Amino acid sequence: METAVLVFAGKSLATPAISFFVNKAFSYLNEYRKAEGLEAVKNRLEENIPKIQSVIDVADPDYIKDKSEALDAWLWQLRDAVEEAEDAIDELEVERDQNKVSHQAGSSSFTRMKHKFVQSVKHVRVLGTTRSQNFLTLVQIHQNTRSNLNNPEQDDISFRAKGKDLNADRVFGRENEKEHIVGWLTNTSSEDNQDAKNNNHVPIMSIVGHGGIGKTTLAQLISHDSRIKKHFDTVIWVAVSMSFDAKTLFDKIIQSVTLSKPSVDTFEALQQHLKKEIETIKYLLILDDVWEDKDISKWENLFSSLRTGVCGRKILLTTRMQSVADLASAVMRCEREFFPLCGLEEDENLRLFNHHAFINPDPQEFEDFQQVGEEIAKKLRGCPLVTKVVAGHLRAHMKVQFWNTFLHEHLDNFDGSMEDVVKVLKLSYYHLVPGLQVCFRYCSIFPKNHEFKKEELVKMWIAAGLISQTTGEAERAQDAAEEYLDLLNRKSFFELKLRNFRFGRNECHEYFVMHDLMHDLATWVSSGECARIADVASSKKLKPTVRHLSVAGIDGFPADAIKSLSQFKNLRTIIIEDCHDIQDDTSREVEKVIESLKALRVVQYHMFSRSRFPGKEANLKHLRYVSVSMN
C-alpha cells in the first residue's frame, strides 16, 4: 500500500505554503468583489493549518505504511484539497489578467473561477472537528515513540546558485583492486590461447559485491586508467540494470561506439549493424549493474554479435550476484573470472568520511569530533555509499552530542548487511528538509542510470510545482532549485559526473546520476505519488493518487491501455519515453491522453514523425514546461 505521509513532506503541505495559497486565493477573490460568506471558511482553514502540520511532522512513515489506512486516506484527501485550491488559484490568476485587459471584473467566467475555488475548499471534508481530533489523538500516542533525531534537519539553504562550486566525487582507496583487474585486462597471454580463438569467446571478468560497495566506481577508475586507454582501441560503457534486453543493449553499444543513434531498430538489423561497427575494434566492453541470472537465451542473444572479431577484446561486468557472473561465463564458454569486492580499509573509509563530513579539508579544526567520527566510520564497515550519506547528514549537525547519539541509537547493531544499509539510507532521507525530499522523490520517474542535466531537471522541478514560489520571483525559484540539487549532491543522494568529449575537443560535459540503491529508495518513498511503467501489466497497478508518471515502450501498449491513462486526472507530469516503431493509432491515442489531462504542468514527449503536440484547443491552462523531441 502506498503511504501518503511519505510523499507529503514538501511544498504542498508545508505550513507557510498552505497559508500562502489561502491568503493569495482570498486576496484575488476580494480584489474584484466582496467574498460573501468566505471569511468563515478562511478562518477555519487558518486555524487548522498548525494541526495539519503537527500530524505531518510527527507521523511515523513506517507506522502509517503498515498500520493506519485511515490516516493514509485522510492525508491523500488533504493533498487533493490543497492541489485543487492551487489549480483554482492558477485559473484565478488567468482570469484576473484577462479581466484587467477586458475591464470585465464582474464577468461570469471569473464568478465560475471563484465558485470552483470555494468548492475545492469545502468539498473535501478533511478539516472537520471530529476527524482532526481523532488524528491529533493519534499524534499524541506516537509523539513519545519518535526520537528527536527524526525531526528533519534544517539545512542552511540560502537560495544561491551553487553549480559552479560542485565537483565530481573524489575516490579513496581501491588501488590494489584496480591494479589486479587492470593487470588481468591488459594481460596478453589469454589472447594467444588457441582454445579461445577456436571458440570465438571474449574473456569476462566480473566484479561482484553488494549494493553501495563501490563496484561502479571501481569500474570507472579502471576505464579511465591510462594503461587501459593505451591497450584498447575503445572502452564501451553500458548501464544494464534490471532491463536485460539484447535489442536495447545493441542500441546502447552502437551509440557508445559511433556517438550517434542507429538508423535501424529491428533486432536483426541492429545485430548486423553492431557486428559491422566492432568487428575490427579491440574493445573493452563494461556491462554495469547486471541482474539477469536465469534466462540463458537473453545472454545468447547479446553475445551473438560479440563472438567474432579481433583478438584482445575483453568484457568487464559488475553485479551484486555471483550467479550472474557464473551464467555470463557459462554462456560465453570462457573461464570463470571474478573479483569479490569488499569494503574499504578502515583508514581509507575514515578519509572518505572526513572528506564528506567536514567543510574544511583539514579535520583537525574539529578535534572534538575526531574520536566519535572515527567510531562512526569504523561502524560503517567500509561501505562507501553509506559512509558518504551518513557523513553528509552529520555535516548538517555539527554538535558532538548529536554525533554520539547517532552512533549509539542507529549504528550499534549495524553489520553492513543490505538490510542495514537500506535502513541507514531511509534514515538519511527522513532527515532531509521537505523541499529536498520532494525533489528527490520526483526523480524516481526516470530510469535507473539516467543522466540528469542540471538545467533540464531544475526547470522540471519548478514547473511541476516542487519549488515553493512563496519567496519571490522566478529567479529566486531558479536559485532555490539549483541549491537543492547542490545539497542533494553534497549529501550523496546524487553524484556529479564529468565526461570529456572525443575527437580532440577540449570540452567537458557535466551530469548527475543516482546510485541504483538511491533510485530504489526514491521509488519506495514516492509510492502512490510517482510511477514509471514499461508494460501493460504495470499500467494496471497504477494508483489513482499518482501525480508524476513516465511511460516507457508505449509503442507496445494496446489502444485501451493507453486510453486508461486518461483516468489519472491528478497527473501533473507525464513523460512519454523514446520508442521506435509506433503506429498511427497509438500516436493519436497518446495525443488524446495528453489533451485530456487538464492538471498537467510538465510534458516531456519524445514524438514520432506522425505525431503532433496538442494545440491551444487542448486548453491545458496549467502547462508550464514542454520538452518535445522528434525521432
XYZ file of C-alpha atoms in Angstrom:
631
model
C 0.000 0.000 0.000
C 1.302 3.429 -0.886
C 1.635 5.752 2.099
C 0.679 9.395 1.873
C 2.880 10.579 4.714
C 5.963 9.508 2.765
C 5.099 11.841 -0.086
C 3.619 14.815 1.713
C 6.752 16.395 3.101
C 7.279 19.272 0.715
C 5.800 22.391 -0.757
C 2.210 21.204 -0.963
C 1.741 20.643 2.759
C 4.287 22.862 4.456
C 2.525 25.340 6.763
C 3.928 28.513 5.097
C 2.915 27.237 1.664
C -0.668 26.381 2.673
C -1.018 29.760 4.390
C 0.367 31.432 1.272
C -2.170 29.760 -1.011
C -5.075 30.520 1.318
C -4.211 34.202 1.603
C -3.413 34.508 -2.096
C -6.722 32.969 -3.109
C -8.827 35.164 -0.869
C -6.955 38.301 -1.923
C -7.848 37.522 -5.547
C -11.479 36.942 -4.656
C -11.704 40.191 -2.706
C -9.895 42.172 -5.394
C -12.921 42.224 -7.662
C -15.943 41.620 -5.464
C -16.750 41.080 -1.826
C -16.252 37.441 -0.863
C -19.577 36.935 0.877
C -19.602 34.018 3.264
C -15.932 33.188 2.687
C -14.442 34.785 5.797
C -15.542 31.870 7.982
C -14.038 29.395 5.511
C -10.756 31.307 5.527
C -10.626 31.447 9.335
C -11.349 27.732 9.594
C -8.529 26.910 7.228
C -6.039 29.110 9.054
C -6.998 27.666 12.447
C -6.434 24.087 11.254
C -3.145 24.622 9.426
C -0.973 24.129 12.574
C -2.915 20.949 13.404
C -2.349 19.593 9.916
C 1.354 20.349 10.153
C 1.629 18.665 13.557
C 0.274 15.444 12.062
C 2.751 15.607 9.177
C 5.683 16.409 11.449
C 5.319 13.502 13.867
C 3.575 10.788 11.866
C 5.893 7.788 11.558
C 6.043 6.797 7.855
C 6.675 3.130 8.592
C 3.822 3.043 11.125
C 1.419 4.697 8.683
C 2.504 2.367 5.895
C 1.775 -0.758 7.909
C -0.888 0.175 10.466
C -3.093 3.147 9.691
C -5.053 3.077 6.439
C -7.430 5.713 7.839
C -4.703 8.312 8.351
C -3.204 7.468 4.995
C -6.534 8.031 3.237
C -7.064 11.279 5.141
C -3.674 12.601 4.061
C -4.403 11.823 0.407
C -7.707 13.704 0.740
C -5.862 16.623 2.264
C -3.416 16.712 -0.628
C -6.292 16.600 -3.115
C -7.893 19.587 -1.391
C -4.689 21.641 -1.376
C -3.921 20.889 -5.019
C -7.483 21.620 -6.135
C -7.189 25.008 -4.438
C -3.820 25.571 -6.098
C -5.279 24.753 -9.519
C -8.165 27.126 -8.868
C -5.687 29.873 -7.951
C -3.852 29.312 -11.233
C -7.102 29.820 -13.091
C -7.994 32.836 -10.955
C -4.688 34.413 -11.968
C -5.509 33.858 -15.641
C -8.968 35.373 -15.153
C -7.531 38.324 -13.241
C -5.035 39.102 -16.019
C -7.694 38.724 -18.700
C -10.124 40.919 -16.786
C -7.509 43.675 -16.455
C -7.293 43.696 -20.228
C -11.033 43.429 -20.907
C -12.148 45.527 -17.872
C -14.785 42.944 -17.016
C -14.119 42.368 -13.345
C -17.603 41.066 -12.796
C -17.521 38.615 -15.672
C -19.324 35.310 -15.419
C -16.081 33.420 -16.083
C -14.470 34.985 -13.018
C -17.544 34.085 -10.985
C -17.115 30.465 -12.103
C -13.474 30.503 -11.035
C -14.465 31.864 -7.627
C -17.069 29.126 -7.238
C -14.522 26.465 -8.229
C -12.083 27.618 -5.538
C -14.743 27.704 -2.826
C -15.864 24.198 -3.752
C -12.265 22.932 -3.680
C -12.048 24.085 -0.066
C -15.474 22.942 1.068
C -15.887 19.749 -0.916
C -13.188 17.651 0.708
C -14.142 17.381 4.372
C -10.662 16.884 5.741
C -10.783 19.656 8.306
C -13.841 18.590 10.291
C -13.602 18.801 14.092
C -14.154 15.095 14.730
C -11.503 13.882 12.265
C -8.999 16.484 13.376
C -9.401 15.401 16.994
C -9.062 11.726 16.061
C -5.816 12.327 14.213
C -4.440 14.614 16.898
C -5.087 11.796 19.379
C -3.028 9.527 17.119
C -0.285 12.148 17.181
C -0.219 12.123 20.991
C 0.170 8.335 21.005
C 3.191 8.408 18.725
C 4.938 11.565 19.846
C 6.806 9.758 22.603
C 7.966 6.980 20.291
C 9.843 9.264 17.938
C 13.416 10.224 18.676
C 14.203 13.905 18.480
C 16.669 12.877 15.790
C 13.731 12.256 13.487
C 12.990 15.930 13.093
C 14.094 16.974 9.608
C 17.374 18.804 9.527
C 17.241 22.481 8.691
C 19.957 22.993 6.131
C 21.317 26.448 5.542
C 19.570 26.997 2.217
C 20.478 30.496 1.143
C 18.974 30.331 -2.357
C 22.283 30.947 -4.082
C 23.211 29.192 -7.275
C 25.974 26.737 -6.319
C 26.554 24.903 -9.577
C 29.958 26.456 -10.090
C 31.117 25.041 -6.743
C 30.219 21.424 -7.474
C 32.997 18.911 -8.006
C 32.950 15.329 -9.212
C 33.297 12.835 -6.384
C 36.777 12.009 -5.103
C 37.700 8.342 -4.768
C 39.569 6.943 -1.764
C 41.352 3.597 -1.821
C 40.798 0.789 -4.352
C 44.347 0.985 -5.709
C 45.074 -2.703 -5.077
C 41.764 -3.764 -6.582
C 42.334 -1.574 -9.621
C 45.854 -2.931 -10.160
C 44.636 -6.533 -10.044
C 41.857 -6.022 -12.592
C 43.836 -3.731 -14.915
C 46.609 -6.359 -14.917
C 44.140 -9.049 -15.985
C 42.535 -6.877 -18.659
C 45.861 -5.913 -20.251
C 47.429 -9.366 -19.992
C 48.006 -10.727 -23.495
C 48.543 -14.400 -22.587
C 44.873 -15.283 -22.921
C 44.743 -13.568 -26.316
C 47.225 -16.076 -27.687
C 45.333 -19.054 -26.345
C 44.304 -21.227 -29.297
C 41.269 -22.539 -27.464
C 39.908 -19.007 -27.073
C 40.311 -18.399 -30.806
C 38.606 -21.641 -31.760
C 35.602 -20.995 -29.532
C 35.252 -17.322 -30.502
C 34.789 -16.292 -26.927
C 35.535 -12.971 -25.252
C 37.113 -13.316 -21.778
C 34.926 -11.928 -18.967
C 35.942 -10.546 -15.571
C 33.109 -9.935 -13.093
C 33.267 -7.566 -10.105
C 30.858 -8.958 -7.502
C 29.704 -7.140 -4.373
C 26.618 -5.890 -2.579
C 24.893 -2.590 -3.340
C 26.784 0.561 -2.386
C 30.143 -1.194 -2.013
C 31.681 0.685 -4.964
C 31.542 -1.657 -7.973
C 30.625 1.047 -10.478
C 33.173 3.461 -9.023
C 35.918 0.853 -9.372
C 34.894 0.112 -12.955
C 35.039 3.834 -13.740
C 38.524 4.092 -12.227
C 39.621 1.201 -14.411
C 38.099 2.676 -17.566
C 39.992 5.956 -17.050
C 43.366 4.303 -16.373
C 45.994 5.294 -18.960
C 47.051 1.659 -19.447
C 43.500 0.717 -20.426
C 43.251 3.591 -22.912
C 46.556 2.549 -24.450
C 45.761 -1.176 -24.601
C 42.233 -0.977 -26.080
C 41.004 0.887 -29.139
C 37.904 1.971 -27.272
C 36.070 1.498 -23.978
C 32.326 0.863 -24.315
C 30.264 1.597 -21.208
C 26.719 0.218 -20.969
C 24.472 0.638 -17.919
C 22.317 -2.507 -17.907
C 20.331 -2.562 -14.632
C 17.150 -4.657 -14.347
C 16.146 -4.482 -18.009
C 18.293 -7.038 -19.838
C 17.196 -6.894 -23.462
C 19.637 -7.626 -26.284
C 17.972 -5.191 -28.700
C 18.263 -2.338 -26.222
C 21.849 -3.274 -25.355
C 22.786 -3.422 -29.062
C 21.409 0.098 -29.421
C 23.419 1.364 -26.418
C 26.668 -0.256 -27.587
C 26.286 1.210 -31.088
C 25.634 4.675 -29.646
C 28.714 4.371 -27.440
C 30.925 3.404 -30.384
C 29.518 5.739 -33.060
C 28.289 8.601 -30.810
C 25.029 8.581 -32.759
C 21.713 6.779 -32.605
C 21.421 3.874 -35.089
C 19.079 4.423 -38.021
C 17.651 0.886 -37.745
C 15.510 -0.524 -34.958
C 14.788 -4.226 -35.547
C 16.734 -6.924 -33.699
C 18.298 -8.384 -36.847
C 19.250 -5.008 -38.310
C 20.794 -3.834 -35.040
C 22.662 -7.131 -34.732
C 24.231 -6.743 -38.159
C 24.953 -3.056 -37.573
C 26.776 -3.866 -34.329
C 28.869 -6.621 -35.923
C 29.956 -4.228 -38.641
C 30.907 -1.481 -36.186
C 33.006 -3.590 -33.785
C 34.469 -6.415 -35.892
C 37.815 -4.607 -36.330
C 37.960 -2.950 -32.900
C 39.851 -4.246 -29.876
C 37.386 -3.055 -27.288
C 36.760 -3.260 -23.567
C 33.018 -3.655 -23.003
C 31.873 -2.710 -19.493
C 28.425 -4.037 -18.553
C 27.488 -2.214 -15.366
C 24.916 -3.341 -12.775
C 23.747 -6.620 -14.353
C 20.949 -8.665 -12.762
C 19.960 -11.310 -15.313
C 20.885 -14.748 -13.877
C 18.134 -17.031 -15.211
C 17.412 -16.652 -18.933
C 20.248 -18.163 -20.982
C 18.621 -17.079 -24.252
C 18.959 -13.404 -23.337
C 22.689 -13.821 -22.867
C 22.966 -15.845 -26.095
C 21.206 -13.044 -27.986
C 23.624 -10.459 -26.596
C 26.761 -12.495 -27.205
C 25.702 -13.427 -30.762
C 27.191 -10.192 -32.094
C 30.250 -10.201 -29.833
C 31.835 -13.594 -30.562
C 33.551 -12.671 -33.817
C 36.220 -10.003 -34.094
C 39.872 -9.255 -33.455
C 41.874 -10.807 -30.628
C 42.258 -8.948 -27.376
C 38.653 -7.978 -26.715
C 37.553 -8.160 -23.066
C 34.362 -7.767 -21.052
C 34.200 -6.293 -17.542
C 30.936 -6.924 -15.713
C 29.641 -5.569 -12.376
C 26.902 -7.307 -10.425
C 25.581 -7.920 -6.937
C 25.123 -11.642 -7.633
C 27.673 -14.401 -8.165
C 25.014 -16.267 -10.175
C 25.133 -13.530 -12.841
C 28.898 -13.894 -13.211
C 28.573 -17.692 -13.437
C 25.856 -17.563 -16.117
C 27.667 -14.999 -18.260
C 30.877 -17.055 -18.268
C 28.978 -20.280 -18.970
C 27.134 -18.826 -21.971
C 30.300 -17.239 -23.366
C 32.068 -20.583 -22.745
C 35.068 -18.909 -21.172
C 36.952 -19.447 -17.938
C 35.123 -18.047 -14.910
C 36.982 -14.980 -13.600
C 35.504 -12.883 -10.840
C 36.700 -10.402 -8.260
C 34.765 -10.270 -4.952
C 34.716 -6.615 -3.859
C 34.795 -5.995 -0.126
C 34.549 -2.796 1.908
C 37.215 -0.138 2.100
C 40.051 -0.489 4.577
C 39.400 1.357 7.861
C 41.891 4.147 7.162
C 40.524 4.645 3.644
C 36.945 4.755 4.873
C 37.892 7.277 7.571
C 39.446 9.544 4.946
C 36.275 9.235 2.861
C 34.142 10.058 5.907
C 36.250 13.102 6.834
C 36.126 14.367 3.257
C 32.323 14.440 3.281
C 31.719 15.341 6.931
C 33.979 18.368 7.319
C 33.792 21.555 5.296
C 37.464 22.247 5.919
C 39.772 19.682 4.210
C 41.790 19.569 7.430
C 39.571 17.838 10.011
C 41.975 18.806 12.814
C 39.946 22.014 13.054
C 37.231 19.847 14.547
C 39.284 17.944 17.117
C 36.283 17.432 19.363
C 34.679 15.330 16.631
C 37.642 13.104 15.868
C 37.005 10.270 18.305
C 33.305 9.897 17.608
C 33.967 10.378 13.876
C 36.450 7.512 13.869
C 33.974 5.282 15.710
C 31.217 6.088 13.223
C 33.469 5.460 10.203
C 34.562 2.135 11.700
C 30.960 1.096 12.334
C 30.064 1.650 8.677
C 32.288 -1.286 7.698
C 33.861 0.278 4.631
C 30.662 0.747 2.608
C 31.384 3.891 0.538
C 27.795 4.871 -0.277
C 26.587 4.643 3.323
C 29.718 6.421 4.554
C 29.149 9.357 2.194
C 25.444 9.622 3.018
C 25.988 9.445 6.792
C 28.843 11.960 6.625
C 26.696 14.330 4.560
C 23.908 14.054 7.128
C 26.198 14.667 10.119
C 27.789 17.618 8.338
C 24.500 19.471 8.844
C 24.587 18.754 12.607
C 27.977 19.845 13.887
C 27.356 19.016 17.536
C 29.323 16.276 19.272
C 26.268 15.221 21.278
C 24.278 14.724 18.085
C 27.043 12.593 16.576
C 27.285 10.450 19.718
C 23.524 9.958 19.806
C 23.508 8.978 16.136
C 26.318 6.470 16.732
C 24.640 4.687 19.628
C 20.992 4.864 18.518
C 21.440 3.992 14.848
C 24.774 2.199 14.366
C 25.201 -0.002 17.435
C 23.792 -3.024 15.590
C 24.921 -2.077 12.081
C 26.539 -5.132 10.481
C 26.934 -3.976 6.872
C 24.113 -6.166 5.534
C 21.876 -4.862 2.750
C 19.023 -4.574 5.241
C 21.098 -2.330 7.496
C 22.392 -0.307 4.559
C 18.822 0.405 3.424
C 17.804 1.378 6.980
C 20.549 3.989 7.145
C 19.639 5.375 3.719
C 15.980 5.673 4.794
C 17.006 7.438 7.975
C 19.065 9.933 5.990
C 16.099 10.580 3.695
C 13.772 11.266 6.629
C 16.255 13.854 7.904
C 16.195 15.853 4.677
C 14.242 19.095 4.698
C 10.846 18.742 2.954
C 11.943 20.578 -0.193
C 14.818 18.169 -0.745
C 12.587 15.164 -0.111
C 10.007 16.119 -2.709
C 12.648 16.857 -5.383
C 14.429 13.575 -4.641
C 11.189 11.585 -4.926
C 10.349 13.168 -8.264
C 13.467 11.660 -9.840
C 12.113 8.127 -9.370
C 10.090 8.567 -12.593
C 13.316 8.463 -14.594
C 15.015 5.129 -15.384
C 17.961 3.844 -13.387
C 21.314 5.235 -14.518
C 19.576 8.224 -16.104
C 21.908 11.142 -16.776
C 20.277 14.227 -15.285
C 21.172 17.521 -16.926
C 21.133 20.317 -14.372
C 19.260 22.920 -16.416
C 16.569 20.479 -17.527
C 15.990 18.964 -14.072
C 15.786 22.368 -12.367
C 13.186 23.577 -14.877
C 11.108 20.439 -14.403
C 11.177 20.735 -10.601
C 9.970 24.335 -10.791
C 7.310 23.684 -13.419
C 5.939 20.666 -11.544
C 5.382 22.905 -8.520
C 8.010 21.294 -6.294
C 9.840 24.527 -5.537
C 7.913 26.908 -3.310
C 7.042 30.139 -5.083
C 6.202 31.875 -1.827
C 9.591 33.505 -1.528
C 9.702 35.602 -4.647
C 10.020 35.680 -8.396
C 11.115 33.064 -10.871
C 14.775 33.977 -10.403
C 14.626 33.005 -6.735
C 12.855 29.758 -7.584
C 15.677 29.003 -10.039
C 18.278 29.719 -7.351
C 16.402 27.565 -4.836
C 16.165 24.622 -7.243
C 19.876 24.807 -8.045
C 20.653 24.956 -4.327
C 18.505 21.856 -3.747
C 20.426 19.964 -6.418
C 23.710 21.076 -4.862
C 22.598 19.880 -1.419
C 21.388 16.520 -2.721
C 24.737 16.096 -4.438
C 26.681 17.001 -1.300
C 24.613 14.533 0.703
C 25.330 11.822 -1.939
C 21.703 11.371 -2.994
C 23.073 12.373 -6.401
C 26.566 12.081 -7.813
C 28.117 14.628 -10.152
C 29.892 13.076 -13.126
C 32.145 14.554 -15.791
C 32.603 13.296 -19.329
C 35.182 14.538 -21.812
C 34.052 14.527 -25.424
C 36.015 12.809 -28.146
C 37.583 13.989 -31.397
C 40.197 16.063 -29.610
C 37.734 18.684 -28.427
C 38.614 20.111 -25.038
C 35.061 20.048 -23.728
C 33.562 18.727 -20.515
C 30.003 17.541 -20.033
C 28.537 17.612 -16.506
C 25.644 15.426 -15.470
C 24.171 13.891 -12.326
C 23.299 10.265 -11.621
C 21.548 8.446 -8.790
C 23.080 5.298 -7.360
C 20.755 2.364 -8.009
C 20.162 1.961 -4.254
C 19.161 5.624 -4.085
C 16.822 5.077 -7.022
C 15.291 2.127 -5.177
C 14.817 4.372 -2.135
C 13.240 7.143 -4.224
C 10.846 4.632 -5.772
C 9.829 3.309 -2.360
C 9.228 6.672 -0.665
C 7.335 8.050 -3.695
C 4.920 5.120 -3.954
C 1.478 6.433 -4.863
C 2.869 9.803 -5.942
C 5.340 8.911 -8.702
C 5.441 5.940 -11.064
C 7.302 4.620 -14.066
C 5.644 1.959 -16.208
C 7.075 -0.072 -19.065
C 4.301 -2.555 -19.902
C 0.555 -3.102 -19.713
C 0.800 -5.140 -16.500
C 2.472 -2.287 -14.622
C -0.045 0.219 -16.012
C -2.845 -1.764 -14.378
C -1.154 -1.381 -10.985
C -1.066 2.421 -11.081
C -2.607 4.064 -8.028
C -5.308 6.719 -8.538
C -3.223 9.108 -6.429
C -0.281 9.236 -8.870
C 0.908 12.774 -9.719
C 4.021 12.225 -11.821
C 4.297 9.467 -14.439
C 6.716 8.275 -17.095
C 5.837 5.676 -19.709
C 8.452 3.578 -21.499
C 7.777 1.401 -24.526
C 4.349 2.836 -25.232
C 4.636 1.509 -28.793
C 3.871 -1.910 -27.276
C 0.717 -0.767 -25.480
C -2.709 -1.576 -26.959
C -5.076 1.352 -27.512
C -7.208 0.505 -24.457
C -4.192 0.580 -22.139
C -3.165 3.983 -23.465
C -6.732 5.329 -23.099
C -6.776 4.193 -19.462
C -4.103 6.774 -18.626
C -6.732 9.480 -19.071
C -8.366 8.462 -15.793
C -5.477 9.850 -13.728
C -6.837 13.370 -13.529
C -4.352 14.452 -10.854
C -1.319 13.950 -13.109
C 0.988 16.950 -13.099
C 3.886 15.374 -15.004
C 3.825 12.919 -17.895
C 6.894 11.704 -19.763
C 6.469 9.599 -22.898
C 9.878 7.992 -23.333
C 11.572 7.286 -26.618
C 10.252 4.376 -28.644
C 10.702 3.049 -32.129
C 8.063 1.605 -34.429
C 4.934 3.435 -33.288
C 1.728 3.130 -35.270
C -0.602 5.974 -36.251
C -3.441 4.840 -33.969
C -1.054 4.631 -30.983
C 0.257 8.109 -31.714
C -3.281 9.518 -31.845
C -4.211 7.887 -28.529
C -1.147 9.416 -26.868
C -2.185 12.853 -28.140
C -5.719 12.375 -26.778
C -4.387 11.352 -23.366
C -2.249 14.475 -23.079
C -5.181 16.667 -24.158
C -7.433 15.109 -21.501
C -5.114 15.660 -18.509
C -6.061 19.215 -17.568
C -3.862 19.403 -14.443
C -0.624 18.803 -16.393
C 2.260 21.136 -15.665
C 5.137 19.185 -17.231
C 5.114 17.279 -20.512
C 8.221 15.620 -21.921
C 7.282 13.982 -25.170
C 9.640 12.071 -27.448
C 7.490 12.474 -30.530
C 7.335 10.477 -33.691
C 7.224 11.522 -37.307
C 3.441 11.066 -37.446
C 2.749 12.840 -34.154
C 1.629 16.328 -33.294
C 1.622 18.087 -29.938
C -1.803 19.185 -28.655
C -2.590 22.760 -29.675
C -4.395 25.602 -27.924
C -7.692 23.801 -28.246
C -6.494 21.309 -25.621
C -6.853 24.121 -23.040
C -4.001 22.913 -20.807
C -4.089 26.004 -18.584
C -1.542 24.804 -16.038
C 1.147 23.687 -18.504
C 4.495 25.281 -17.631
C 7.140 23.076 -19.216
C 7.093 21.300 -22.569
C 10.051 19.392 -23.972
C 9.450 17.856 -27.384
C 11.949 15.855 -29.407
C 11.408 14.185 -32.755
C 12.698 10.773 -33.783
